[in-house]
Structure formats: structure tokens, C-alpha cells
Short mmCIF file of C-alpha atoms in Angstrom, two decimals:
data_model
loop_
_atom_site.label_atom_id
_atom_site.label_comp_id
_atom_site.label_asym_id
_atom_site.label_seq_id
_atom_site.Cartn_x
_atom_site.Cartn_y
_atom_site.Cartn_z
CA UNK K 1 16.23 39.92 8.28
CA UNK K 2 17.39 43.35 8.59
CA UNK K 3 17.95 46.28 5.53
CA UNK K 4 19.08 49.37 5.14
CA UNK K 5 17.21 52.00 3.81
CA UNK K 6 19.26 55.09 4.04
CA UNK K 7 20.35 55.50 7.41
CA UNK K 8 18.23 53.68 9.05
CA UNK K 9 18.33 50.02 9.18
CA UNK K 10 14.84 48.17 9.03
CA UNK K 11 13.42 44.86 10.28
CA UNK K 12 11.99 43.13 7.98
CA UNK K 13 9.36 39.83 8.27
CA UNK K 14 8.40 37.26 6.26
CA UNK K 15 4.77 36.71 6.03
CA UNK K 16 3.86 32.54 5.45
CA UNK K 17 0.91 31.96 3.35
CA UNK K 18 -1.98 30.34 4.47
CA UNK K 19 -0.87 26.75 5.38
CA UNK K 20 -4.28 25.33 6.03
CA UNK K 21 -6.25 23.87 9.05
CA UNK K 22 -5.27 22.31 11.88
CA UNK K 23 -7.23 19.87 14.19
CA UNK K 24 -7.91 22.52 16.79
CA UNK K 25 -9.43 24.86 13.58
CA UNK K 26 -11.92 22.57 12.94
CA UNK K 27 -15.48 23.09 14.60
CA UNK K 28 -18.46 20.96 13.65
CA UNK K 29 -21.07 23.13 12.17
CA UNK K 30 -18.57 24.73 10.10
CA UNK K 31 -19.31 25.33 6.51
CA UNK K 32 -16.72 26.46 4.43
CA UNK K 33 -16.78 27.75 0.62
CA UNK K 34 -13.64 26.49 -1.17
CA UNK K 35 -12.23 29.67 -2.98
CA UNK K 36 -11.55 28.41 -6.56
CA UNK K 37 -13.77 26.89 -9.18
CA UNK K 38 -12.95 24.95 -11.78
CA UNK K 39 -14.28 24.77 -15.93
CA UNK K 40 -13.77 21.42 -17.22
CA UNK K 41 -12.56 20.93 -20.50
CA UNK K 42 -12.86 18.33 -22.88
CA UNK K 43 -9.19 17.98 -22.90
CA UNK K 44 -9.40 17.35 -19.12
CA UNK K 45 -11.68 14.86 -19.44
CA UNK K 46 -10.53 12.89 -22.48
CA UNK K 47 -6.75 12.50 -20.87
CA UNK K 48 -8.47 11.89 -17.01
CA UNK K 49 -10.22 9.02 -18.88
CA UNK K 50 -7.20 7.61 -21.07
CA UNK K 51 -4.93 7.78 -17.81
CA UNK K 52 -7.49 5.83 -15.83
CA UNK K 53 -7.92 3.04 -18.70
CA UNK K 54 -11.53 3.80 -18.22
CA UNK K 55 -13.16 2.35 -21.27
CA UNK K 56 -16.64 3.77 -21.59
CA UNK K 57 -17.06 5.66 -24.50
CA UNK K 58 -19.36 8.12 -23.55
CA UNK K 59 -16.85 10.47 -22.02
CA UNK K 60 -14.48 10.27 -24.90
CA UNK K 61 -16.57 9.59 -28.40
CA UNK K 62 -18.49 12.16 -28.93
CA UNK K 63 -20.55 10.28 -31.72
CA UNK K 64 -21.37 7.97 -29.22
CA UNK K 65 -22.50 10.24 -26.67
CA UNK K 66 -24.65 11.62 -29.43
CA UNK K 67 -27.05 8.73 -29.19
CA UNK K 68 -26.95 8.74 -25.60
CA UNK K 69 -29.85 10.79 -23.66
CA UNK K 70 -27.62 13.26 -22.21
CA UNK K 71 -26.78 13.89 -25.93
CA UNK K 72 -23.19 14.75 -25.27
CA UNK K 73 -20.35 14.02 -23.50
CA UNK K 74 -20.09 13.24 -19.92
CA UNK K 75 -17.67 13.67 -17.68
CA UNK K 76 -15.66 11.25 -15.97
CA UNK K 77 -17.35 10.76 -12.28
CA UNK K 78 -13.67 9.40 -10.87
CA UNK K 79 -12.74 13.48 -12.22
CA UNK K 80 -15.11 14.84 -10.48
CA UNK K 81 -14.19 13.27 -7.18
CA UNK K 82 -11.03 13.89 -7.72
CA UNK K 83 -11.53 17.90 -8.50
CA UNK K 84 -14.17 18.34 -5.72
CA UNK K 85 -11.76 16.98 -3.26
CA UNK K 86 -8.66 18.70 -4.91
CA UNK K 87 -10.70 21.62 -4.53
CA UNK K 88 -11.04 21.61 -0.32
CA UNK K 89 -7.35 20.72 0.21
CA UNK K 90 -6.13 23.68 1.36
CA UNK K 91 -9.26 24.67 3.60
CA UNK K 92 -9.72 20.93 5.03
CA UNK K 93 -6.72 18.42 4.57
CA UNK K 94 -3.87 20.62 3.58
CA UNK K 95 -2.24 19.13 7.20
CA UNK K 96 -3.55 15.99 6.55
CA UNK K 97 -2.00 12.86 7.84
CA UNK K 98 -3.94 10.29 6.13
CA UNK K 99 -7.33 9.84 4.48
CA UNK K 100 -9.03 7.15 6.00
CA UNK K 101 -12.32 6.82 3.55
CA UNK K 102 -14.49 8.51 1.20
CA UNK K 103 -18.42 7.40 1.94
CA UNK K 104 -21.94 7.54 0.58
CA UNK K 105 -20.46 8.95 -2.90
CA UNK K 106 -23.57 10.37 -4.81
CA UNK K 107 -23.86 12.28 -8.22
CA UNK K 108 -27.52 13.24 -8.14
CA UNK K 109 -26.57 15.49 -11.78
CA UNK K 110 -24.17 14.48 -14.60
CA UNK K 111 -21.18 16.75 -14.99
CA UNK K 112 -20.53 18.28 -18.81
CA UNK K 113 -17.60 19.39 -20.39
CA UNK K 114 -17.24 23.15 -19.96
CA UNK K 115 -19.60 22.86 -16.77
CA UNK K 116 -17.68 25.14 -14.08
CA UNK K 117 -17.59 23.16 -10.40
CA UNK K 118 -16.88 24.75 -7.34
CA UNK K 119 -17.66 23.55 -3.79
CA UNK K 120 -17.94 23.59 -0.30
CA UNK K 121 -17.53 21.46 2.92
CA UNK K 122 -19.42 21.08 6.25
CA UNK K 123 -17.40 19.56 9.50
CA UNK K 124 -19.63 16.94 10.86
CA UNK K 125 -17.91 15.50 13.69
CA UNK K 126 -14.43 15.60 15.35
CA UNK K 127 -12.87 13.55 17.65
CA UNK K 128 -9.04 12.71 19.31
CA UNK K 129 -7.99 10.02 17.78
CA UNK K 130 -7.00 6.52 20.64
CA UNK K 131 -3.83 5.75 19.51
CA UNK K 132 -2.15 9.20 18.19
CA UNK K 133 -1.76 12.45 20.49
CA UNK K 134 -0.18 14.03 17.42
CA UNK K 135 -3.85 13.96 15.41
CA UNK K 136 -7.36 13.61 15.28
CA UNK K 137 -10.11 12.94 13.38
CA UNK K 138 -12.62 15.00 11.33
CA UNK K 139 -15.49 13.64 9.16
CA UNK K 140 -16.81 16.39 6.55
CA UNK K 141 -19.62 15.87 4.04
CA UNK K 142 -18.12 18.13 0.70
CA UNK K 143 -20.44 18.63 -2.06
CA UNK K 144 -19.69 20.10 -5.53
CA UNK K 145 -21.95 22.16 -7.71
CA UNK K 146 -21.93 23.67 -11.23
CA UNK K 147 -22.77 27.09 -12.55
CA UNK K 148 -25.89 26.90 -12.47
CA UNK K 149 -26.15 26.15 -8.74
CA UNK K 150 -27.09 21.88 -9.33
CA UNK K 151 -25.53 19.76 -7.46
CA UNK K 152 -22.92 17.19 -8.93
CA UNK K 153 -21.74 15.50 -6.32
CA UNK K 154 -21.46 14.95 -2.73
CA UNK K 155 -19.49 12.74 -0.17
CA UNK K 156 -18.46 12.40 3.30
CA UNK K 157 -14.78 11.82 4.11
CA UNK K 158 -12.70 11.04 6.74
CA UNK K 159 -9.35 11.91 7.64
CA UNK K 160 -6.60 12.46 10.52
CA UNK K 161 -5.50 16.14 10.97
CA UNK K 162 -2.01 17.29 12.69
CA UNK K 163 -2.90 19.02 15.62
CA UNK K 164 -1.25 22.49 15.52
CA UNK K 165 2.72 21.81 16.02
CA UNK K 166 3.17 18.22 14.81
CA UNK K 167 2.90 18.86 11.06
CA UNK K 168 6.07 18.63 9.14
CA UNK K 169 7.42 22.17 8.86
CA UNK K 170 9.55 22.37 5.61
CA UNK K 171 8.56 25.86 4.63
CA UNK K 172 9.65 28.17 7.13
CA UNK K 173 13.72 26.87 7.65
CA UNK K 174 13.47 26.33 3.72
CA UNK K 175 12.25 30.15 2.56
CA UNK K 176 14.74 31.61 5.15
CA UNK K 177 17.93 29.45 3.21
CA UNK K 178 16.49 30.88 0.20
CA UNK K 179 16.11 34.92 1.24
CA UNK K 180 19.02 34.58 2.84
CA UNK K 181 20.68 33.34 -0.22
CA UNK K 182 19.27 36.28 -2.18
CA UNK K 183 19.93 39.00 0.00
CA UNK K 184 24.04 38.01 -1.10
#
């Protein structure tokens, strides 16, 4: 895209954002801090639990939690699995194909409302896959952790990965209709 400024006209570029991993990205070995942490709320937690008809009071009564030896609220462990793997999308399966299995789920320490969770991931294997040349397959172990540095959770997954050039490419041919649209 070109612009003037004054006389002299100027190329410009757009810059992409980061779009994620690719199967040749990957290394086993690799550990990788996921950017953003999260604070659960009890908001979070009460609708999580309404919208998954999950009936156990303890992460919606807080009388009943109460009585309970945690002595409050927990939070929803289908939440946390969810967040924890929300959380590594765009570092691990942002060019994702398909998931193909969460394994050897473990919460070793409850999660609270208003704990903060961040996380991080380790590649443990890689492979092409037999019947695709347009993926492979990575298996990561992703664990979650609160403020305080204890553990919450932790899970291996495995997934197929677009090797660079196969992903579906939307973005660029969609921001250059709109720039170009705005430049009129």
C-alpha cells in the first residue's frame, strides 16, 4: 500500500500478529510460559456451572460449601480445564487441526474463586502423522498454577498441527479488503 507524505510517496506494510505455532515450531523439550493469567470470579464460576447443568452444590451454594472442609467455594474442575487449555491456544494449538485427547487429567490442589491461574506447556513428543502430509502430531503435558505458585492442574494432550502453509489463511486477503477499503 503506498502514501503520500508530502512529496514523497511511501511504502507502507502491514505487520500480521502473531498467528501461533506451526508443526515445524514445535521442538520437544520446549517449555513455554503462556502470557496471560487469569482471576476467577465467582460469577465465572457460578454461570460455568449453571451452563454445564453441573449439580453439585459446592461450587454454587456458598452455605453449603461452608460445611465443607475447604470451607468455601470451589471451583468448577471442567473450568479449570477449560481455562488452562484456553490459556495455551495461541502458543500451542492456535493452527490446530483437531484435538485428538486430553490424558492423565490431575488436580493435585482445589481451585478458589478469586485464585489467579496461569500456565505453561512442555512439548513431549512430535511426530508426522501416516495418513496426512498437511499435519502432524504433538503431545504436550500443560499444567496450571495459582498465585501462590501450587499447582492446580495438569494434563497431557494431543493434537494435529498444520504444518507451515496448509493452515487456512483468512487473515491476510481479509485485512487487505479492509485497508484498502479505508484508504477510500
Amino acid at each position: 500500500m503506498q502514501t503520500l507524505k508530502g512529496d514523497v510517496v511511501m511504502e507502507q506494510q502491514i505487520q500480521i500478529g502473531w498467528q501461533g505455532r506451526f508443526y515445524e515450531d514445535f521442538e520437544v523439550g520446549d517449555k513455554i510460559a503462556h502470557a496471560l493469567g487469569r482471576t476467577i470470579s465467582q460469577t465465572d464460576n457460578s454461570w460455568f456451572t449453571q451452563l454445564t447443568q453441573n449439580t453439585n452444590p459446592i461450587h454454587f451454594d456458598h452455605h453449603y460449601a461452608k460445611q465443607t472442609e475447604f470451607q468455601k467455594a470451589i471451583v468448577n474442575s471442567a473450568f479449570t480445564i477449560a481455562l488452562v487449555t484456553g490459556q495455551s491456544v495461541s502458543d500451542i494449538s492456535q493452527n490446530v487441526m483437531a484435538n485428538l485427547g486430553w490424558d492423565e487429567v490431575r488436580l493435585p490442589h482445589p481451585v478458589f474463586e478469586g485464585d489467579t491461574i496461569y500456565s505453561y506447556t512442555e512439548i513431549l513428543s512430535k511426530r508426522e502423522s501416516a495418513k496426512r502430509n498437511n499435519v502432524g502430531i504433538i503431545e504436550v503435558k500443560t499444567t496450571g498454577y495459582n498465585q501462590d505458585g501450587q499447582i492446580v492442574i495438569h494434563f497431557k494432550r494431543t493434537m494435529m498441527i498444520y504444518k507451515k502453509g496448509y493452515a487456512p489463511n483468512i487473515m491476510k486477503p481479509l485485512i487487505d479488503q479492509v485497508i484498502s477499503q479505508d484508504g477510500k
